[in-house]
Short mmCIF file of C-alpha atoms in Angstrom, two decimals:
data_model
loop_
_atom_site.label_atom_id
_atom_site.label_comp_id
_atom_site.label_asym_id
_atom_site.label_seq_id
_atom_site.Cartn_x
_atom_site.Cartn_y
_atom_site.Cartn_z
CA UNK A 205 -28.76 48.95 28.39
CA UNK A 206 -31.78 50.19 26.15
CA UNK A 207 -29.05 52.38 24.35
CA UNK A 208 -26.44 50.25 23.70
CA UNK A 209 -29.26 47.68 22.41
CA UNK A 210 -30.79 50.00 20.46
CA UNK A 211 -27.34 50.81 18.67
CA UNK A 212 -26.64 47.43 18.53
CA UNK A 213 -29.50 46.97 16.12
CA UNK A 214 -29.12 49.68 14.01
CA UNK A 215 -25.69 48.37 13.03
CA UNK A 216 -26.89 45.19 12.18
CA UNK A 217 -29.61 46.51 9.96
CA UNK A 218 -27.18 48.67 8.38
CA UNK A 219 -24.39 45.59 7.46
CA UNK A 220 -27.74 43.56 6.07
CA UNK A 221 -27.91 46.37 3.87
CA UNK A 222 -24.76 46.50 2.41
CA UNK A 223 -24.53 42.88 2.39
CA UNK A 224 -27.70 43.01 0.29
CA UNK A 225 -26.72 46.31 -2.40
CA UNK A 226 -23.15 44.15 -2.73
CA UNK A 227 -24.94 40.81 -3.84
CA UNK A 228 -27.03 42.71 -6.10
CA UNK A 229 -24.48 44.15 -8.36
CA UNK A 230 -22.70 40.98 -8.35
CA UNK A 231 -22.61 39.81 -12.69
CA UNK A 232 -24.28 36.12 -12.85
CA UNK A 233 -21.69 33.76 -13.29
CA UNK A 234 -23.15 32.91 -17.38
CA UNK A 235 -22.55 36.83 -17.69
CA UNK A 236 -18.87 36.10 -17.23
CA UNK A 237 -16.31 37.20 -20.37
CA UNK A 238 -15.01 35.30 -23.00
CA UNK A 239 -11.79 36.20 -22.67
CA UNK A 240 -11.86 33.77 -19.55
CA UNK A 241 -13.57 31.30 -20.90
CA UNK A 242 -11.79 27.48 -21.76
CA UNK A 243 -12.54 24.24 -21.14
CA UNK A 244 -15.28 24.89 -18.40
CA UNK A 245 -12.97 26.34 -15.97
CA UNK A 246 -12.71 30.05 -15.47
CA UNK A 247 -9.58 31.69 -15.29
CA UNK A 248 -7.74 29.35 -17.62
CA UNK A 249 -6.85 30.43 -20.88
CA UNK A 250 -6.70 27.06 -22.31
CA UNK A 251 -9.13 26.21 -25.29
CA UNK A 252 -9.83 22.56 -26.16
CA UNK A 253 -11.49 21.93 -29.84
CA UNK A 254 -13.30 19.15 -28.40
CA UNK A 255 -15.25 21.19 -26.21
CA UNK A 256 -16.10 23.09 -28.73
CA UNK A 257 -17.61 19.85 -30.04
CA UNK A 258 -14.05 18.89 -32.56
CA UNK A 259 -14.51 14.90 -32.50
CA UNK A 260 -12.40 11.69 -34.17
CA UNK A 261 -15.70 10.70 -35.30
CA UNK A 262 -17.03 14.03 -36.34
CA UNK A 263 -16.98 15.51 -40.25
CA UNK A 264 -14.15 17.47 -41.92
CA UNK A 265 -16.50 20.74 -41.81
CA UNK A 266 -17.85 20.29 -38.47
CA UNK A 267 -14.79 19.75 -37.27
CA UNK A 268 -13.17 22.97 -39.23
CA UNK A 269 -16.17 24.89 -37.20
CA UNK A 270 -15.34 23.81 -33.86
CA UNK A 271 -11.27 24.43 -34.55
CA UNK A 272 -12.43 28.09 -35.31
CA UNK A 273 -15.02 28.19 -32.54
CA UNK A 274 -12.23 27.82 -30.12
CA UNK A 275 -9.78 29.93 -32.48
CA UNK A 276 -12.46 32.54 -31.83
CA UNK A 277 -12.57 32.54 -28.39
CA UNK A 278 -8.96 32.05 -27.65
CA UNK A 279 -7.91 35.27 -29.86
CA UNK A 280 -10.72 37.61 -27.01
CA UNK A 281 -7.97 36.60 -24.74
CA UNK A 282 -5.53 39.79 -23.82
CA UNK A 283 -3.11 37.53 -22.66
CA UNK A 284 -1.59 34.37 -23.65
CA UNK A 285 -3.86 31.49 -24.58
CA UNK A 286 -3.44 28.21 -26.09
CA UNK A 287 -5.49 26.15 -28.39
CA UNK A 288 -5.08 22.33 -28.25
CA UNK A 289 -5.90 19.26 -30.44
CA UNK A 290 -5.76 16.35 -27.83
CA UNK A 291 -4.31 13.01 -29.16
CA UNK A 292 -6.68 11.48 -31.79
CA UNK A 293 -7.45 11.39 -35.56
CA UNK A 294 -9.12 14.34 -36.33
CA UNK A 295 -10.70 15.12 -40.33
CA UNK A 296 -10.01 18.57 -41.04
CA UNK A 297 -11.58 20.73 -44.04
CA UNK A 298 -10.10 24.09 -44.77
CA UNK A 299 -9.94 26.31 -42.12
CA UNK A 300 -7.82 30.19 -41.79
CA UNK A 301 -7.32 31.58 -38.41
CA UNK A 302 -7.35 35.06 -39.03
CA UNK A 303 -5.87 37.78 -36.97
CA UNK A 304 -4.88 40.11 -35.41
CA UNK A 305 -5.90 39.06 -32.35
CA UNK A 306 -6.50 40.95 -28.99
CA UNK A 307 -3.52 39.18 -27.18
CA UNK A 308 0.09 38.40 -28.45
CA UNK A 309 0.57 35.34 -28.17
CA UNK A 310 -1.58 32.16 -29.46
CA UNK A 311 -0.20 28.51 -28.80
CA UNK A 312 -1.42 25.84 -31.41
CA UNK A 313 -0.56 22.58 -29.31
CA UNK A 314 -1.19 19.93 -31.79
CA UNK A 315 -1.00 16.65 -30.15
CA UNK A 316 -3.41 14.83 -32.20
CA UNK A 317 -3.47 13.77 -36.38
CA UNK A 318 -5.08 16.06 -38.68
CA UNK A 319 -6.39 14.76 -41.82
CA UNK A 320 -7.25 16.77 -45.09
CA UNK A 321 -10.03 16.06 -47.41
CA UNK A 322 -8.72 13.76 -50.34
CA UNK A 323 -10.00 15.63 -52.85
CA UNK A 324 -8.34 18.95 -53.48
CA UNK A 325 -11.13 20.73 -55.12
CA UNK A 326 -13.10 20.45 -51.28
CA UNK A 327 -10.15 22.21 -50.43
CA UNK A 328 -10.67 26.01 -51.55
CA UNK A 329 -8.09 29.12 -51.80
CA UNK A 330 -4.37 29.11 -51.50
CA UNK A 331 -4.26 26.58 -48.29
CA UNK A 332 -5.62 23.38 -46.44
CA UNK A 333 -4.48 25.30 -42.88
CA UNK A 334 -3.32 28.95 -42.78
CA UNK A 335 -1.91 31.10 -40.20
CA UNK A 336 -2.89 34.63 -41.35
CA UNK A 337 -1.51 38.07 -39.54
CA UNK A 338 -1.22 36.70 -36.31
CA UNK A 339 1.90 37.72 -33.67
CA UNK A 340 4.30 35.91 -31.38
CA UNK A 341 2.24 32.95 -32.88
CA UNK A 342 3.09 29.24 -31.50
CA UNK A 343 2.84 25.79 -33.19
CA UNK A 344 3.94 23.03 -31.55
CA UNK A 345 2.78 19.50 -29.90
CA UNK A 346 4.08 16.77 -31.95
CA UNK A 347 0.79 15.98 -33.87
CA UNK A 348 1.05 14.82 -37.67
CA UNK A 349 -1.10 16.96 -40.38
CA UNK A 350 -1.51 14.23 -43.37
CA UNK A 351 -2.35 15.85 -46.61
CA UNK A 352 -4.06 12.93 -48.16
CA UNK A 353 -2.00 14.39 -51.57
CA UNK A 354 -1.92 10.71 -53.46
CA UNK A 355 -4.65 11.80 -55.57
CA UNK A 356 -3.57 15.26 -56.57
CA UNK A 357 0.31 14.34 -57.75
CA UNK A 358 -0.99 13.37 -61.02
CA UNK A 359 -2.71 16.41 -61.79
CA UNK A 360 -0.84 19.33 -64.20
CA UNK A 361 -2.19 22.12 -62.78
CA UNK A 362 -0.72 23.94 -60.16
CA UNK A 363 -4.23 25.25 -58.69
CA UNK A 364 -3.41 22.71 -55.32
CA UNK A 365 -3.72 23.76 -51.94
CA UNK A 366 -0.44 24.17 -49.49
CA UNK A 367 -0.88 21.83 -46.36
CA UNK A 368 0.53 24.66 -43.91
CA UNK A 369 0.24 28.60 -44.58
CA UNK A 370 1.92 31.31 -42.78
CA UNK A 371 0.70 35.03 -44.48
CA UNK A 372 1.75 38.61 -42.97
CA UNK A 373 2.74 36.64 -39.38
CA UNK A 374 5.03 38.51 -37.57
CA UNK A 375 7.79 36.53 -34.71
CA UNK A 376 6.75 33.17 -33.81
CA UNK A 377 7.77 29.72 -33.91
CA UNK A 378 6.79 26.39 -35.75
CA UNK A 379 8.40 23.49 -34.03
CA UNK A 380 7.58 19.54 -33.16
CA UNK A 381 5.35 18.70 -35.76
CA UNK A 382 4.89 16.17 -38.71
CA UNK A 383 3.61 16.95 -42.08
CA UNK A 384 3.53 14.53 -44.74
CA UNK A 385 1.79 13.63 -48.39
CA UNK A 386 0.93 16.89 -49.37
CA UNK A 387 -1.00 17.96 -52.17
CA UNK A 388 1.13 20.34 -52.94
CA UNK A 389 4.12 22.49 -50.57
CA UNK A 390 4.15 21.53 -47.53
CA UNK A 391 4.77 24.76 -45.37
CA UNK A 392 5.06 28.15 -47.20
CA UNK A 393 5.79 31.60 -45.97
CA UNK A 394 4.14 34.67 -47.54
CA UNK A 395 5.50 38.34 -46.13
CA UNK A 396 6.09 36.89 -42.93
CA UNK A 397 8.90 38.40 -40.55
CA UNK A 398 11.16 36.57 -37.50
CA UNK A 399 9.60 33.40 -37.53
CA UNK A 400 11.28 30.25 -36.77
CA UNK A 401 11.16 26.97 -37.76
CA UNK A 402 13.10 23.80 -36.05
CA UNK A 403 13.10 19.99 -35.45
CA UNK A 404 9.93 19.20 -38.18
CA UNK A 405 9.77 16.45 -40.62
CA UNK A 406 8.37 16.84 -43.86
CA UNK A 407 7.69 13.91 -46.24
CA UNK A 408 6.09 12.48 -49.34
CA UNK A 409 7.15 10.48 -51.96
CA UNK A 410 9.81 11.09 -54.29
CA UNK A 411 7.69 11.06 -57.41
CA UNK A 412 4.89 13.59 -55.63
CA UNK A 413 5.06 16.57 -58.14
CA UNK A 414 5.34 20.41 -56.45
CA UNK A 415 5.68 19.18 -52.76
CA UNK A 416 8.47 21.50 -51.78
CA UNK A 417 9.17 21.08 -48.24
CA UNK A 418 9.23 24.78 -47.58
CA UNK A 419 9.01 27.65 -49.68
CA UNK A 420 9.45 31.03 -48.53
CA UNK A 421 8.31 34.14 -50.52
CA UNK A 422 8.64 38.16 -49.78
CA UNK A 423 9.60 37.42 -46.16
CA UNK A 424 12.53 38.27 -44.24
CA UNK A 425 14.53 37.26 -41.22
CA UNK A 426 13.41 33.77 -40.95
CA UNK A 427 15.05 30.70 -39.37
CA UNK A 428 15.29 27.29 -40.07
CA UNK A 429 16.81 24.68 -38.50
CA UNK A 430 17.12 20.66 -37.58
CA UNK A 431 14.33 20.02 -40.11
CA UNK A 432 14.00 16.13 -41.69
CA UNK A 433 12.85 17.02 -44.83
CA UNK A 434 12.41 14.28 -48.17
CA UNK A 435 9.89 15.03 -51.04
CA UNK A 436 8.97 15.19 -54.60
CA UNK A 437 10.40 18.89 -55.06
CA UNK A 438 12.90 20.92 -53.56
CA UNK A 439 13.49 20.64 -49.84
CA UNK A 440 13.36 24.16 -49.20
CA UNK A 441 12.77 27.03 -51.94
CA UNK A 442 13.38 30.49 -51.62
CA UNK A 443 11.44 32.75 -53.57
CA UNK A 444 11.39 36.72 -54.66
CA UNK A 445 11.47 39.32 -52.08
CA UNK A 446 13.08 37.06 -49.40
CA UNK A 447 15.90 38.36 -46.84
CA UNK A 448 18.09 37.82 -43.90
CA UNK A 449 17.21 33.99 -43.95
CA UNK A 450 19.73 31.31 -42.02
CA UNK A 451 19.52 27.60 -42.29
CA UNK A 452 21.34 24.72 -40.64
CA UNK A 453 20.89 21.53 -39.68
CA UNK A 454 18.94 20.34 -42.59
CA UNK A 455 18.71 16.73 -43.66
CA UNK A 456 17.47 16.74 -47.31
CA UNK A 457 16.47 13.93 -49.59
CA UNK A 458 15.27 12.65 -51.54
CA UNK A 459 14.48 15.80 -53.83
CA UNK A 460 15.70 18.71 -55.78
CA UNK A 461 18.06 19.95 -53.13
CA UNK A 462 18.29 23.27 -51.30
CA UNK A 463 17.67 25.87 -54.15
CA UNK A 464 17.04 29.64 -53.93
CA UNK A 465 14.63 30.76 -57.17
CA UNK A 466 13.17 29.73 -59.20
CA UNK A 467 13.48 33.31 -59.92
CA UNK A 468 12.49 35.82 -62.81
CA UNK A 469 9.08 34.12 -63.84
CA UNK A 470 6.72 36.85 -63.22
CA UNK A 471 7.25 40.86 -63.59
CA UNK A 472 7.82 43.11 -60.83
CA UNK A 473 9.56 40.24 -58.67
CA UNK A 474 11.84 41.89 -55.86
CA UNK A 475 15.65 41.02 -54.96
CA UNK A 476 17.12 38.13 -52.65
CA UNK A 477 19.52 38.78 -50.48
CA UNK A 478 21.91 37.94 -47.41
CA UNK A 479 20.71 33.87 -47.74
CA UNK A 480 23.05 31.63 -45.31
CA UNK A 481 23.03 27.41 -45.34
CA UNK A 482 25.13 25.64 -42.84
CA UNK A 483 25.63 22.64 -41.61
CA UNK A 484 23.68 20.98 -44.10
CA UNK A 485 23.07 17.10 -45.25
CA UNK A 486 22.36 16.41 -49.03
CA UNK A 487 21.03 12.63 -50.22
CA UNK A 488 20.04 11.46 -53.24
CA UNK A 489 18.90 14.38 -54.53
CA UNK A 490 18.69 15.29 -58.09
CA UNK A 491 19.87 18.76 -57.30
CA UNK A 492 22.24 19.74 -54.41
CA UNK A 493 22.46 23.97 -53.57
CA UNK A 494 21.06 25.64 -56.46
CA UNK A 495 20.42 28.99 -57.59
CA UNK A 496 18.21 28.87 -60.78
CA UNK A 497 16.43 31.72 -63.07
CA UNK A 498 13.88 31.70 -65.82
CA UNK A 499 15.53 32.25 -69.19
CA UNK A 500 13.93 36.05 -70.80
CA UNK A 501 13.03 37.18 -67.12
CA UNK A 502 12.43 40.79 -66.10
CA UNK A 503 15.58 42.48 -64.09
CA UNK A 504 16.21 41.62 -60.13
CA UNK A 505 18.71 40.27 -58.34
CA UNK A 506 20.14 37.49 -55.96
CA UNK A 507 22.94 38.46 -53.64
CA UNK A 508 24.84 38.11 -50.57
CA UNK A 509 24.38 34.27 -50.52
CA UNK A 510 26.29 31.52 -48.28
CA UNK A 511 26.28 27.83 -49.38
CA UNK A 512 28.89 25.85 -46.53
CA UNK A 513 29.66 22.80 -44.80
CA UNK A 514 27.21 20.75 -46.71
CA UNK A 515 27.53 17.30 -47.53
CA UNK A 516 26.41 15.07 -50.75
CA UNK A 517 26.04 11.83 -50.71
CA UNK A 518 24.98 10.49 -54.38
CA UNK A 519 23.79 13.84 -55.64
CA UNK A 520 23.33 14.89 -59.18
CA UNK A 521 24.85 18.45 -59.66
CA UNK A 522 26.09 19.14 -56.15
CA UNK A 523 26.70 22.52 -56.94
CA UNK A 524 25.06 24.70 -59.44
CA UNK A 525 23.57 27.95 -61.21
CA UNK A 526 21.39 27.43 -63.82
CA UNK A 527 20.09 30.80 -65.74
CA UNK A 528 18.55 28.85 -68.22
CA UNK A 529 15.86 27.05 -65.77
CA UNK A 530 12.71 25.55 -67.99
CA UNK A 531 11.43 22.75 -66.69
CA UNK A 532 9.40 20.25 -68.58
CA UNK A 533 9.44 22.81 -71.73
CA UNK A 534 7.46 25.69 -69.73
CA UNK A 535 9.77 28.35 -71.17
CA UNK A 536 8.13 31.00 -73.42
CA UNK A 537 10.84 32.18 -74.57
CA UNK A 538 14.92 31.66 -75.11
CA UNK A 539 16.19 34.82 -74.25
CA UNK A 540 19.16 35.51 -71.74
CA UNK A 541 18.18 35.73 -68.04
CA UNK A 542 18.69 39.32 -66.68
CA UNK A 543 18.86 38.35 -63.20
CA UNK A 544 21.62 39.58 -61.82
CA UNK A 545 23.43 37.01 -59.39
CA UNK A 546 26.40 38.19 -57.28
CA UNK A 547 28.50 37.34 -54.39
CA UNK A 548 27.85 34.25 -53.81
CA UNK A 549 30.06 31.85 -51.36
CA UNK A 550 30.23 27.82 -51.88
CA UNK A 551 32.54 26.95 -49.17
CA UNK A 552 33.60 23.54 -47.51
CA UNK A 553 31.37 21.33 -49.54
CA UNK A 554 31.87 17.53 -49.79
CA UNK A 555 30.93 14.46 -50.83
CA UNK A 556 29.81 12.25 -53.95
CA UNK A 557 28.39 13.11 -57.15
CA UNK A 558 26.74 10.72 -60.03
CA UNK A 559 26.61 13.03 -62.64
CA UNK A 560 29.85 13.69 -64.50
CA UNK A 561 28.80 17.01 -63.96
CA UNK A 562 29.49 18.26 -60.20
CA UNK A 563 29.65 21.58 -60.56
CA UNK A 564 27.66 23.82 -62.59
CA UNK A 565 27.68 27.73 -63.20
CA UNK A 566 25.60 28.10 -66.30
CA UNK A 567 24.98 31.97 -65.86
CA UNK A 568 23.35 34.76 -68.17
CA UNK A 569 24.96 36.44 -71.06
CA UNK A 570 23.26 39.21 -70.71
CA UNK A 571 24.06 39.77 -66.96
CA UNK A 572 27.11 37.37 -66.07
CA UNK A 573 27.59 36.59 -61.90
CA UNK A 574 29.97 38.51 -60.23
CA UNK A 575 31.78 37.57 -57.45
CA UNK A 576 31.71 33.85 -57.40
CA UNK A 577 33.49 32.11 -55.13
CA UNK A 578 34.40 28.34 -55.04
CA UNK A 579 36.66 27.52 -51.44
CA UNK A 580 37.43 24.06 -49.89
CA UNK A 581 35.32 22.11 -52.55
CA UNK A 582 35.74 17.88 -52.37
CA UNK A 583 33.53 16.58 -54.15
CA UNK A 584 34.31 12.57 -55.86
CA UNK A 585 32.15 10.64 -58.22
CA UNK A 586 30.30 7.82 -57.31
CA UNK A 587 31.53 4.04 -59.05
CA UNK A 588 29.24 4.78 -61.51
CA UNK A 589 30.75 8.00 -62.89
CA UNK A 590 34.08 8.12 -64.43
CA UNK A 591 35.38 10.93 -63.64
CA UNK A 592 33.46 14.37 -62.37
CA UNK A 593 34.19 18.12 -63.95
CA UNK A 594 33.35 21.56 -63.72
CA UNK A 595 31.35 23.82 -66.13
CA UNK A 596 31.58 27.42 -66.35
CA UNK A 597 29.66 29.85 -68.24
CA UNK A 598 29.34 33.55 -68.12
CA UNK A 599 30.53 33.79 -64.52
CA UNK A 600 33.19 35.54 -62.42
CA UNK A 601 34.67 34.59 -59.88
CA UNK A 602 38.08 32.78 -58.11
CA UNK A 603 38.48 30.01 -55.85
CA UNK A 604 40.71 29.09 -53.06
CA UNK A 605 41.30 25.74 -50.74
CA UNK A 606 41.24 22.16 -51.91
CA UNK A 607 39.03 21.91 -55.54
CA UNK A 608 37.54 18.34 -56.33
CA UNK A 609 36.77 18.49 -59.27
CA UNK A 610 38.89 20.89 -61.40
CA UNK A 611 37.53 24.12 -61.05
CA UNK A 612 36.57 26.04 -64.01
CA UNK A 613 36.94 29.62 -62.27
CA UNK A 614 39.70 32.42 -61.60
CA UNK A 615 44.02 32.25 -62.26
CA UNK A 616 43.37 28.09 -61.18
CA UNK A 617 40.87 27.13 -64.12
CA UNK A 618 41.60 23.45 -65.07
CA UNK A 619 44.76 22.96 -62.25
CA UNK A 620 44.12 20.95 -59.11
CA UNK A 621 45.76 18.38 -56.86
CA UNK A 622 42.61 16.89 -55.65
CA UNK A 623 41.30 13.25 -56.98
CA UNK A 624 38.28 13.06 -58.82
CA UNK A 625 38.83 9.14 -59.22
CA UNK A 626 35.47 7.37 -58.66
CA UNK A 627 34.38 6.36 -54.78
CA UNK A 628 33.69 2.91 -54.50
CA UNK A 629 31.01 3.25 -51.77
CA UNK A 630 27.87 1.75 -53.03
CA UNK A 631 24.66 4.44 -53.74
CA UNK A 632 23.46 5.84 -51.38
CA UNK A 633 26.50 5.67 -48.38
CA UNK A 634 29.12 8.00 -48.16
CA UNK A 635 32.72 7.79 -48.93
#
């Protein structure tokens, strides 16, 4: 009996022991990593800006803090985390969230409304909110971003901050969200690759000066689709050095239309190439799919580009090229265009026109377009048009299908079956 007691208490000494050494080199719980930490709950990965004290009543900068407070935490994360703007008003100053981050995939859930600073000068750099070399990134929640822009329309200058930036982001998607009176383009892309962009609405005014919906420069493979977009400026742009881009589903107007350039402004710019819009709605534009160049630009080039199935309804210029691009009298100088502009598809387009003008190819002396092709074109005037034509200039090309109006290109220049007698649908409604 003494034995077996006597062993008896050695073992229990022993498992006090351990027990002790293991609760020792337990970490206190304040010790814990960032990477786990959220909304007061470890283990989630969730990040909400008002615990990072973000608050409807708080400041535009204290709020921008808090946003990149939890920005800051969330990118520790090696995993997938999510930052989210609860329902509310929330002012917002300027504010980057700059990666790369130590996981791969960041959710911006947006639920509430953000608000920009009304005056653009408390607004510094290129952007009100940008997304900068971040991966698999993720913006969504149906929240509005208001860009307080009234104020900055006026202005001449072009030194105005974009509401939404994406720079050197790499696959990711943009989806579910409102932006509206910017100060100046809405969303732009800058070398960003495989991002994708789908049922947004952009809005302003139709008199709000440089508030493209979208404008996408030096990026490549980039989708866009089901997006309500109706502003001062073109509804999307596509800029130098952009590739493999497809877009469908857009509803555009009011506006300048769908229009790849401007091109040729600046030296050095790089090509376009293989641009496809589908399944596109056009109204009351001033422009409808455009490609335009600066007259006297340095050589590049705009290729491989699909306009089809899109429909006009009371659009000046439904169709056109325009080398000779100078708005408001900003051209320097008079000489021909040498952007080259080839291969290029209009195809199955439809609708009304009010200019007696529906279809314009103004190209460049100096370097013609090549391979221009007009196919299934029905286009009528509106009441208040007589009759609608085509211009040609410096391009080659043929056609094939139905042509409304007369086309102005290949063997069947000037001969068509098609009426081009007005449409007596009122503005603004389709034939």
């Amino acid at each position: 009996m003494m034995a077996s007691s006597m062993l008896f208490k050695i073992a229990l000494i022993g498992f006090l022991a351990l027990a002790t050494a293991s609760k020792k080199e337990a970490p206190p719980a304040d010790e814990s990593s960032d990477s786990t930490a959220s909304t007061g709950s470890a283990g989630s990965n969730s990040f909400d800006v008002t615990k990072y004290s973000a608050s409807t009543s708080g400041s535009a900068s204290a709020n921008s803090k808090a946003f990149l407070d939890a920005f800051k935490a969330a990118c520790k994360v090696k995993g997938q985390s999510t930052i989210l703007v609860p329902k509310g008003t929330f002012k917002l100053g300027q504010i980057t969230f700059q990666g790369p981050c130590q996981g791969s995939h960041i959710t911006f859930d947006i639920q509430g409304t953000l608000e920009a600073p009304a005056d653009a000068k408390e607004i510094p750099g290129n952007a009100w909110i940008e997304f900068d070399s971040l991966h698999e990134m993720v913006v969504k929640g149906g929240g509005i971003l208001d860009g307080k822009g009234q104020s900055s329309w006026p202005l001449e200058t072009h030194n105005k901050p974009i509401s939404m930036r994406f720079a050197k982001c790499v696959v990711g998607s943009v989806s579910d969200i409102s932006i509206k009176d910017s100060k100046f383009f809405h969303m732009a892309l800058h070398h960003s690759e495989g991002l994708i962009f789908e049922n947004i609405k952009l809005s302003a005014p139709g008199d709000s000066k440089n508030t493209d919906g979208i404008h996408l420069s030096a990026s490549t493979n980039i989708t866009i689709n089901n997006i309500d977009i109706g502003t001062g400026d073109d509804c999307i742009s596509i800029g130098p050095g952009t590739n493999n881009v497809k877009i469908s589903g857009v509803k555009c107007g009011p506006g300048h239309g769908i229009s790849i350039g401007s091109l040729g402004k600046y030296k050095g710019e790089e090509n376009v190439a293989n641009i496809h819009v589908s399944g596109c709605t056009i109204n009351g534009a001033t422009n409808g799919v455009r490609i335009k160049s600066w007259p006297g630009s340095a050589a590049s080039q705009a290729s491989n580009i699909v306009f089809e199935d899109i429909t006009m309804t009371n659009v000046s210029y439904p169709i056109i090229i325009d080398q000779k691009y100078c708005p408001n009298g900003e051209c320097t100088t008079h000489a021909p265009s040498q952007v080259k502009i080839s291969d290029i598809t209009f195809k199955g387009i439809k609708g009304t026109s009010n200019t007696p003008i529906a279809v314009k190819l103004d190209c460049s002396e100096q370097s013609p377009c090549q391979n221009v092709k007009l196919q299934d074109i029905s286009l009528k005037p509106m009441a208040s048009v007589d009759e609608i034509t085509s211009l040609c200039t410096n391009v080659h090309g043929d056609v094939s299908g139905t042509q409304s109006p007369d086309p102005c290109l290949g063997a069947n220049a000037g001969k068509s079956s098609s009426s081009t007698s007005p449409s007596s649908a009122p503005p603004g409604k389709s034939s």
